[in-house]
């Protein structure tokens, strides 16, 4: 695979780049961003993956996440993929809703028409893009990586981290959808992409994965108390109960007065990156 450089900028002694490539998984051009911190020639570095939420692209966290200073100090490569395939031929929600279709891939491999051809974000994020990053950037052994995300991306980070615990040394999330099988966003996305068999949904539901035996040593979750989606869509108490029953060390921090925005994410981003770095090193 080859990549096209869209832009590069020097920042905090490192390089923030935006890149494109032709994805075999999605059948589309995909855009992603990578921050490479300053490092000695020939050195290799651990990787932190960041998965974004509904309506977002790579650009939201790249422009608003305020991660570069911490990544430069901690020696972390920061990778931000897109949230769905894009293009004129890619099917969208018939009514153009924000919570399904373009910008809302939910990090699954769709099996339902007409989405199955392009909406293969699970395989894209867990297989295709990691192989490309390993080839093109100064990454350490790919077992030295971690994953985090926000909202729908928090859902993706939790489910991927729980599925591949040997690969991801740390897993954290900002305001994640912890149990999509039990909330309206999931009730729309999961049958739309995966069909009506709820057994298929369980591998894409963090609470269900834990109930079914998936384990990681520890999780870090920050949730704002002024988040408009807290009670109806996010329900962190379900994750707390599941982790307590499974013996998973969950640090769930309810941040008073914070909402669902990147003002919230950027405030606690350095905490998360330090938590990841301690486990990656």
CSV table of N, CA, C and O in Angstrom, one decimal, residues 55-161:
chain,number,residue,atom,x,y,z
A,55,UNK,N,-20.5,11.8,13.5
A,55,UNK,CA,-20.4,13.0,12.7
A,55,UNK,C,-18.9,13.5,12.4
A,55,UNK,O,-18.7,14.3,11.6
A,56,UNK,N,-18.0,12.9,13.1
A,56,UNK,CA,-16.6,13.3,13.1
A,56,UNK,C,-15.8,12.7,11.9
A,56,UNK,O,-16.2,11.7,11.4
A,57,UNK,N,-14.7,13.3,11.6
A,57,UNK,CA,-13.7,12.8,10.8
A,57,UNK,C,-12.4,12.8,11.6
A,57,UNK,O,-12.4,13.0,12.8
A,58,UNK,N,-11.3,12.5,10.9
A,58,UNK,CA,-10.0,12.6,11.6
A,58,UNK,C,-9.7,14.0,12.1
A,58,UNK,O,-8.9,14.2,13.1
A,59,UNK,N,-10.3,15.0,11.5
A,59,UNK,CA,-10.0,16.4,11.7
A,59,UNK,C,-10.4,16.9,13.1
A,59,UNK,O,-9.7,17.8,13.6
A,60,UNK,N,-11.5,16.3,13.6
A,60,UNK,CA,-12.0,16.9,14.9
A,60,UNK,C,-10.9,16.8,16.0
A,60,UNK,O,-10.6,17.8,16.7
A,61,UNK,N,-10.4,15.6,16.2
A,61,UNK,CA,-9.4,15.5,17.3
A,61,UNK,C,-8.1,16.1,16.9
A,61,UNK,O,-7.4,16.7,17.7
A,62,UNK,N,-7.8,16.0,15.6
A,62,UNK,CA,-6.5,16.6,15.1
A,62,UNK,C,-6.5,18.1,15.4
A,62,UNK,O,-5.4,18.6,15.8
A,63,UNK,N,-7.6,18.8,15.2
A,63,UNK,CA,-7.6,20.2,15.4
A,63,UNK,C,-8.0,20.7,16.8
A,63,UNK,O,-7.6,21.8,17.2
A,64,UNK,N,-8.7,19.8,17.5
A,64,UNK,CA,-9.3,20.3,18.8
A,64,UNK,C,-8.8,19.4,20.0
A,64,UNK,O,-9.1,19.8,21.1
A,65,UNK,N,-8.1,18.3,19.8
A,65,UNK,CA,-7.9,17.4,20.9
A,65,UNK,C,-6.8,17.8,21.8
A,65,UNK,O,-6.7,17.2,22.9
A,66,UNK,N,-5.9,18.7,21.4
A,66,UNK,CA,-4.8,19.2,22.2
A,66,UNK,C,-4.0,18.0,22.8
A,66,UNK,O,-3.6,18.0,24.0
A,67,UNK,N,-3.6,17.1,22.0
A,67,UNK,CA,-2.8,15.9,22.4
A,67,UNK,C,-1.3,16.1,22.1
A,67,UNK,O,-0.5,15.3,22.6
A,68,UNK,N,-0.9,17.0,21.2
A,68,UNK,CA,0.5,17.0,20.7
A,68,UNK,C,1.5,17.3,21.8
A,68,UNK,O,2.6,16.6,21.8
A,69,UNK,N,1.3,18.2,22.7
A,69,UNK,CA,2.3,18.5,23.7
A,69,UNK,C,2.5,17.3,24.5
A,69,UNK,O,3.7,16.9,24.8
A,70,UNK,N,1.5,16.6,25.0
A,70,UNK,CA,1.7,15.4,25.8
A,70,UNK,C,2.3,14.3,25.0
A,70,UNK,O,3.2,13.6,25.6
A,71,UNK,N,1.9,14.1,23.8
A,71,UNK,CA,2.5,13.0,23.0
A,71,UNK,C,4.0,13.3,22.8
A,71,UNK,O,4.8,12.4,22.8
A,72,UNK,N,4.4,14.6,22.5
A,72,UNK,CA,5.8,14.9,22.3
A,72,UNK,C,6.6,14.6,23.6
A,72,UNK,O,7.7,14.1,23.5
A,73,UNK,N,6.0,15.0,24.8
A,73,UNK,CA,6.7,14.8,26.0
A,73,UNK,C,6.8,13.3,26.4
A,73,UNK,O,7.8,12.8,26.9
A,74,UNK,N,5.8,12.5,26.0
A,74,UNK,CA,5.8,11.1,26.4
A,74,UNK,C,6.3,10.2,25.3
A,74,UNK,O,6.4,9.0,25.5
A,75,UNK,N,6.6,10.7,24.1
A,75,UNK,CA,7.1,9.9,23.0
A,75,UNK,C,6.1,8.9,22.4
A,75,UNK,O,6.4,7.8,22.2
A,76,UNK,N,4.9,9.4,22.1
A,76,UNK,CA,3.8,8.6,21.6
A,76,UNK,C,3.4,9.1,20.2
A,76,UNK,O,3.2,10.2,20.0
A,77,UNK,N,3.3,8.1,19.3
A,77,UNK,CA,2.7,8.4,18.0
A,77,UNK,C,1.2,8.3,18.2
A,77,UNK,O,0.6,7.4,18.9
A,78,UNK,N,0.5,9.3,17.6
A,78,UNK,CA,-1.0,9.4,17.8
A,78,UNK,C,-1.7,9.3,16.4
A,78,UNK,O,-1.4,10.1,15.5
A,79,UNK,N,-2.5,8.2,16.3
A,79,UNK,CA,-3.1,8.0,15.0
A,79,UNK,C,-4.6,8.2,15.1
A,79,UNK,O,-5.3,7.6,16.0
A,80,UNK,N,-5.2,8.9,14.2
A,80,UNK,CA,-6.7,9.2,14.2
A,80,UNK,C,-7.3,8.9,12.8
A,80,UNK,O,-7.1,9.6,11.8
A,81,UNK,N,-8.0,7.7,12.7
A,81,UNK,CA,-8.7,7.4,11.5
A,81,UNK,C,-10.0,8.1,11.3
A,81,UNK,O,-10.4,8.8,12.2
A,82,UNK,N,-10.6,8.0,10.2
A,82,UNK,CA,-12.0,8.5,9.9
A,82,UNK,C,-13.0,7.6,10.6
A,82,UNK,O,-12.6,6.5,11.1
A,83,UNK,N,-14.2,8.0,10.6
A,83,UNK,CA,-15.3,7.2,11.3
A,83,UNK,C,-16.1,6.4,10.4
A,83,UNK,O,-16.9,5.6,10.8
A,84,UNK,N,-15.9,6.5,9.1
A,84,UNK,CA,-16.7,5.7,8.1
A,84,UNK,C,-16.1,5.9,6.7
A,84,UNK,O,-15.3,6.8,6.5
A,85,UNK,N,-16.4,5.0,5.8
A,85,UNK,CA,-16.0,5.3,4.4
A,85,UNK,C,-16.8,6.5,3.9
A,85,UNK,O,-17.8,6.9,4.4
A,86,UNK,N,-16.3,7.1,2.8
A,86,UNK,CA,-16.9,8.3,2.3
A,86,UNK,C,-16.8,8.3,0.8
A,86,UNK,O,-15.9,7.7,0.2
A,87,UNK,N,-17.7,9.0,0.1
A,87,UNK,CA,-17.7,9.1,-1.4
A,87,UNK,C,-19.1,9.1,-1.9
A,87,UNK,O,-20.0,8.6,-1.2
A,88,UNK,N,-19.2,9.5,-3.2
A,88,UNK,CA,-20.6,9.6,-3.8
A,88,UNK,C,-21.2,8.2,-3.9
A,88,UNK,O,-22.5,8.1,-3.8
A,89,UNK,N,-20.4,7.2,-4.0
A,89,UNK,CA,-21.0,5.8,-4.2
A,89,UNK,C,-21.3,5.1,-2.9
A,89,UNK,O,-21.9,4.0,-2.9
A,90,UNK,N,-20.9,5.7,-1.8
A,90,UNK,CA,-21.1,5.1,-0.5
A,90,UNK,C,-22.5,5.3,0.0
A,90,UNK,O,-22.9,6.5,0.1
A,91,UNK,N,-23.2,4.3,0.4
A,91,UNK,CA,-24.6,4.5,0.9
A,91,UNK,C,-24.6,5.2,2.2
A,91,UNK,O,-23.8,5.0,3.0
A,92,UNK,N,-25.7,6.0,2.3
A,92,UNK,CA,-25.9,6.8,3.6
A,92,UNK,C,-27.3,6.4,4.1
A,92,UNK,O,-28.1,5.7,3.5
A,93,UNK,N,-27.6,6.9,5.3
A,93,UNK,CA,-28.9,6.8,5.8
A,93,UNK,C,-29.9,7.5,4.8
A,93,UNK,O,-29.7,8.5,4.2
A,94,UNK,N,-31.0,6.8,4.6
A,94,UNK,CA,-32.0,7.3,3.6
A,94,UNK,C,-32.5,8.7,3.9
A,94,UNK,O,-32.9,9.4,3.0
A,95,UNK,N,-32.5,9.0,5.2
A,95,UNK,CA,-33.0,10.4,5.5
A,95,UNK,C,-31.9,11.3,5.9
A,95,UNK,O,-32.1,12.4,6.3
A,96,UNK,N,-30.6,10.8,5.7
A,96,UNK,CA,-29.5,11.7,6.0
A,96,UNK,C,-29.2,12.0,7.5
A,96,UNK,O,-28.6,13.0,7.8
A,97,UNK,N,-29.7,11.0,8.3
A,97,UNK,CA,-29.5,11.2,9.8
A,97,UNK,C,-28.0,11.2,10.2
A,97,UNK,O,-27.2,10.6,9.5
A,98,UNK,N,-27.7,11.9,11.3
A,98,UNK,CA,-26.3,11.9,11.7
A,98,UNK,C,-25.8,10.7,12.4
A,98,UNK,O,-24.6,10.5,12.5
A,99,UNK,N,-26.7,9.8,12.8
A,99,UNK,CA,-26.3,8.7,13.7
A,99,UNK,C,-26.3,7.3,12.9
A,99,UNK,O,-26.3,6.3,13.5
A,100,UNK,N,-26.3,7.4,11.6
A,100,UNK,CA,-26.2,6.1,10.8
A,100,UNK,C,-25.7,6.5,9.4
A,100,UNK,O,-26.0,7.6,8.9
A,101,UNK,N,-24.8,5.7,8.8
A,101,UNK,CA,-24.3,6.0,7.5
A,101,UNK,C,-23.1,6.8,7.6
A,101,UNK,O,-22.2,6.6,8.4
A,102,UNK,N,-22.9,7.8,6.7
A,102,UNK,CA,-21.7,8.5,6.6
A,102,UNK,C,-21.4,9.2,7.9
A,102,UNK,O,-22.2,9.9,8.5
A,103,UNK,N,-20.1,9.1,8.4
A,103,UNK,CA,-19.7,9.6,9.7
A,103,UNK,C,-20.2,8.8,10.9
A,103,UNK,O,-19.9,9.2,12.0
A,104,UNK,N,-20.8,7.7,10.6
A,104,UNK,CA,-21.3,6.9,11.7
A,104,UNK,C,-21.2,5.4,11.5
A,104,UNK,O,-22.1,4.6,11.5
A,105,UNK,N,-19.9,5.0,11.2
A,105,UNK,CA,-19.7,3.6,10.9
A,105,UNK,C,-19.7,2.6,12.0
A,105,UNK,O,-19.8,1.4,11.8
A,106,UNK,N,-19.7,3.1,13.3
A,106,UNK,CA,-19.8,2.3,14.5
A,106,UNK,C,-18.7,1.2,14.6
A,106,UNK,O,-18.8,0.3,15.4
A,107,UNK,N,-17.7,1.3,13.8
A,107,UNK,CA,-16.5,0.4,13.9
A,107,UNK,C,-17.0,-1.1,13.9
A,107,UNK,O,-16.5,-1.9,14.7
A,108,UNK,N,-17.8,-1.4,12.9
A,108,UNK,CA,-18.2,-2.8,12.7
A,108,UNK,C,-18.0,-3.1,11.2
A,108,UNK,O,-17.7,-2.2,10.4
A,109,UNK,N,-18.0,-4.4,10.9
A,109,UNK,CA,-18.0,-4.9,9.5
A,109,UNK,C,-19.4,-5.2,9.1
A,109,UNK,O,-20.0,-6.2,9.6
A,110,UNK,N,-20.1,-4.3,8.4
A,110,UNK,CA,-21.5,-4.5,8.0
A,110,UNK,C,-21.7,-5.8,7.2
A,110,UNK,O,-20.9,-6.2,6.4
A,111,UNK,N,-22.8,-6.4,7.5
A,111,UNK,CA,-23.2,-7.6,6.7
A,111,UNK,C,-24.5,-7.4,5.9
A,111,UNK,O,-24.9,-8.3,5.1
A,112,UNK,N,-25.1,-6.3,6.2
A,112,UNK,CA,-26.4,-6.0,5.5
A,112,UNK,C,-26.3,-5.1,4.3
A,112,UNK,O,-25.5,-4.1,4.3
A,113,UNK,N,-27.0,-5.4,3.3
A,113,UNK,CA,-27.1,-4.5,2.1
A,113,UNK,C,-27.8,-3.2,2.4
A,113,UNK,O,-28.8,-3.3,3.3
A,114,UNK,N,-27.4,-2.1,1.9
A,114,UNK,CA,-26.3,-2.0,0.9
A,114,UNK,C,-25.0,-1.6,1.5
A,114,UNK,O,-24.1,-1.1,0.9
A,115,UNK,N,-24.9,-1.8,2.8
A,115,UNK,CA,-23.7,-1.3,3.6
A,115,UNK,C,-22.5,-2.2,3.6
A,115,UNK,O,-21.4,-1.8,3.9
A,116,UNK,N,-22.8,-3.5,3.3
A,116,UNK,CA,-21.7,-4.5,3.5
A,116,UNK,C,-20.5,-4.3,2.7
A,116,UNK,O,-19.4,-4.6,3.0
A,117,UNK,N,-20.7,-3.7,1.5
A,117,UNK,CA,-19.5,-3.5,0.6
A,117,UNK,C,-18.5,-2.5,1.1
A,117,UNK,O,-17.3,-2.8,1.1
A,118,UNK,N,-19.0,-1.4,1.7
A,118,UNK,CA,-18.0,-0.3,2.1
A,118,UNK,C,-17.8,-0.2,3.6
A,118,UNK,O,-16.7,0.2,4.0
A,119,UNK,N,-18.8,-0.5,4.4
A,119,UNK,CA,-18.7,-0.3,5.8
A,119,UNK,C,-18.1,-1.4,6.6
A,119,UNK,O,-18.7,-2.2,7.2
A,120,UNK,N,-16.7,-1.4,6.4
A,120,UNK,CA,-15.9,-2.5,7.0
A,120,UNK,C,-14.9,-1.8,7.9
A,120,UNK,O,-13.7,-2.0,7.8
A,121,UNK,N,-15.4,-1.0,8.8
A,121,UNK,CA,-14.5,-0.2,9.7
A,121,UNK,C,-13.8,-1.0,10.7
A,121,UNK,O,-12.7,-0.7,11.2
A,122,UNK,N,-14.4,-2.2,11.2
A,122,UNK,CA,-13.7,-3.0,12.1
A,122,UNK,C,-12.4,-3.6,11.5
A,122,UNK,O,-11.3,-3.4,12.1
A,123,UNK,N,-12.5,-4.1,10.3
A,123,UNK,CA,-11.3,-4.7,9.7
A,123,UNK,C,-10.3,-3.6,9.3
A,123,UNK,O,-9.1,-3.7,9.3
A,124,UNK,N,-10.9,-2.4,8.9
A,124,UNK,CA,-10.0,-1.3,8.5
A,124,UNK,C,-9.2,-0.8,9.7
A,124,UNK,O,-7.9,-0.7,9.6
A,125,UNK,N,-9.8,-0.7,10.9
A,125,UNK,CA,-9.1,-0.1,12.0
A,125,UNK,C,-8.2,-1.2,12.7
A,125,UNK,O,-7.1,-0.9,13.2
A,126,UNK,N,-8.6,-2.5,12.7
A,126,UNK,CA,-7.8,-3.5,13.4
A,126,UNK,C,-6.8,-4.2,12.5
A,126,UNK,O,-5.9,-4.8,13.0
A,127,UNK,N,-7.0,-4.1,11.2
A,127,UNK,CA,-6.1,-4.9,10.3
A,127,UNK,C,-5.4,-4.0,9.3
A,127,UNK,O,-4.1,-3.9,9.2
A,128,UNK,N,-6.2,-3.4,8.4
A,128,UNK,CA,-5.6,-2.7,7.2
A,128,UNK,C,-4.7,-1.5,7.6
A,128,UNK,O,-3.6,-1.3,7.2
A,129,UNK,N,-5.3,-0.6,8.4
A,129,UNK,CA,-4.6,0.6,8.7
A,129,UNK,C,-3.4,0.4,9.7
A,129,UNK,O,-2.3,1.0,9.4
A,130,UNK,N,-3.5,-0.5,10.7
A,130,UNK,CA,-2.3,-0.8,11.4
A,130,UNK,C,-1.1,-1.3,10.6
A,130,UNK,O,0.0,-1.0,10.8
A,131,UNK,N,-1.4,-2.2,9.6
A,131,UNK,CA,-0.3,-2.7,8.7
A,131,UNK,C,0.3,-1.5,7.9
A,131,UNK,O,1.5,-1.5,7.8
A,132,UNK,N,-0.5,-0.6,7.5
A,132,UNK,CA,0.0,0.6,6.8
A,132,UNK,C,0.8,1.5,7.7
A,132,UNK,O,1.9,1.9,7.3
A,133,UNK,N,0.3,1.7,8.9
A,133,UNK,CA,1.1,2.5,9.8
A,133,UNK,C,2.4,1.9,10.2
A,133,UNK,O,3.5,2.6,10.2
A,134,UNK,N,2.4,0.6,10.3
A,134,UNK,CA,3.7,-0.1,10.7
A,134,UNK,C,4.7,0.0,9.5
A,134,UNK,O,5.9,0.1,9.8
A,135,UNK,N,4.2,0.1,8.3
A,135,UNK,CA,5.1,0.2,7.1
A,135,UNK,C,5.7,1.6,6.9
A,135,UNK,O,6.8,1.7,6.4
A,136,UNK,N,4.9,2.6,7.3
A,136,UNK,CA,5.2,3.9,6.9
A,136,UNK,C,5.7,4.8,8.0
A,136,UNK,O,6.3,5.9,7.7
A,137,UNK,N,5.6,4.4,9.2
A,137,UNK,CA,6.0,5.3,10.3
A,137,UNK,C,6.9,4.5,11.3
A,137,UNK,O,6.9,3.3,11.3
A,138,UNK,N,7.6,5.3,12.1
A,138,UNK,CA,8.7,4.7,13.0
A,138,UNK,C,8.0,4.0,14.3
A,138,UNK,O,8.3,4.4,15.4
A,139,UNK,N,7.2,3.0,14.1
A,139,UNK,CA,6.5,2.4,15.2
A,139,UNK,C,7.3,1.3,15.7
A,139,UNK,O,8.1,0.6,15.0
A,140,UNK,N,7.2,1.0,17.0
A,140,UNK,CA,7.8,-0.1,17.7
A,140,UNK,C,7.0,-1.4,17.3
A,140,UNK,O,6.0,-1.3,16.5
A,141,UNK,N,7.3,-2.5,17.9
A,141,UNK,CA,6.6,-3.7,17.8
A,141,UNK,C,5.1,-3.3,18.0
A,141,UNK,O,4.7,-2.7,18.9
A,142,UNK,N,4.2,-3.8,17.1
A,142,UNK,CA,2.8,-3.4,17.1
A,142,UNK,C,2.1,-4.0,18.3
A,142,UNK,O,0.9,-3.7,18.5
A,143,UNK,N,2.8,-4.8,19.2
A,143,UNK,CA,2.2,-5.1,20.5
A,143,UNK,C,2.3,-3.9,21.4
A,143,UNK,O,1.6,-3.9,22.5
A,144,UNK,N,3.1,-2.9,21.1
A,144,UNK,CA,3.2,-1.7,21.9
A,144,UNK,C,2.3,-0.7,21.4
A,144,UNK,O,2.7,0.4,20.9
A,145,UNK,N,1.0,-0.9,21.5
A,145,UNK,CA,0.0,0.1,21.1
A,145,UNK,C,-1.2,0.1,22.1
A,145,UNK,O,-1.3,-0.9,22.9
A,146,UNK,N,-1.9,1.1,22.1
A,146,UNK,CA,-3.1,1.3,22.9
A,146,UNK,C,-4.2,2.0,22.1
A,146,UNK,O,-4.0,2.4,21.0
A,147,UNK,N,-5.4,2.0,22.7
A,147,UNK,CA,-6.5,2.6,22.0
A,147,UNK,C,-7.4,3.4,22.9
A,147,UNK,O,-7.6,3.0,24.1
A,148,UNK,N,-7.9,4.5,22.4
A,148,UNK,CA,-8.9,5.3,23.1
A,148,UNK,C,-9.9,5.9,22.1
A,148,UNK,O,-9.7,5.8,20.9
A,149,UNK,N,-10.9,6.5,22.6
A,149,UNK,CA,-11.9,7.1,21.7
A,149,UNK,C,-13.0,7.8,22.5
A,149,UNK,O,-13.1,7.8,23.7
A,150,UNK,N,-13.8,8.5,21.7
A,150,UNK,CA,-14.9,9.4,22.3
A,150,UNK,C,-16.3,8.9,21.7
A,150,UNK,O,-16.4,8.7,20.5
A,151,UNK,N,-17.2,8.8,22.6
A,151,UNK,CA,-18.6,8.5,22.2
A,151,UNK,C,-18.7,7.2,21.4
A,151,UNK,O,-18.4,6.1,21.9
A,152,UNK,N,-19.1,7.3,20.1
A,152,UNK,CA,-19.1,6.1,19.3
A,152,UNK,C,-17.7,5.6,19.2
A,152,UNK,O,-17.5,4.4,19.1
A,153,UNK,N,-16.7,6.4,19.2
A,153,UNK,CA,-15.3,6.0,19.1
A,153,UNK,C,-14.9,5.4,20.5
A,153,UNK,O,-14.0,4.5,20.5
A,154,UNK,N,-15.5,5.8,21.6
A,154,UNK,CA,-15.3,5.1,22.8
A,154,UNK,C,-15.8,3.7,22.8
A,154,UNK,O,-15.2,2.8,23.3
A,155,UNK,N,-17.0,3.6,22.2
A,155,UNK,CA,-17.6,2.3,22.0
A,155,UNK,C,-16.6,1.4,21.2
A,155,UNK,O,-16.3,0.3,21.5
A,156,UNK,N,-16.0,2.0,20.1
A,156,UNK,CA,-15.1,1.2,19.3
A,156,UNK,C,-13.8,0.9,20.0
A,156,UNK,O,-13.3,-0.3,19.9
A,157,UNK,N,-13.3,1.8,20.8
A,157,UNK,CA,-12.1,1.6,21.6
A,157,UNK,C,-12.3,0.5,22.6
A,157,UNK,O,-11.4,-0.4,22.8
A,158,UNK,N,-13.4,0.5,23.3
A,158,UNK,CA,-13.7,-0.5,24.3
A,158,UNK,C,-13.8,-1.9,23.7
A,158,UNK,O,-13.3,-2.9,24.1
A,159,UNK,N,-14.6,-2.0,22.6
A,159,UNK,CA,-14.9,-3.3,22.0
A,159,UNK,C,-13.6,-3.9,21.3
A,159,UNK,O,-13.3,-5.1,21.4
A,160,UNK,N,-12.8,-3.0,20.7
A,160,UNK,CA,-11.6,-3.5,20.1
A,160,UNK,C,-10.6,-3.9,21.1
A,160,UNK,O,-9.9,-4.9,21.1
A,161,UNK,N,-10.5,-3.0,22.2
A,161,UNK,CA,-9.5,-3.4,23.2
A,161,UNK,C,-9.9,-4.6,24.0
A,161,UNK,O,-9.0,-5.4,24.3
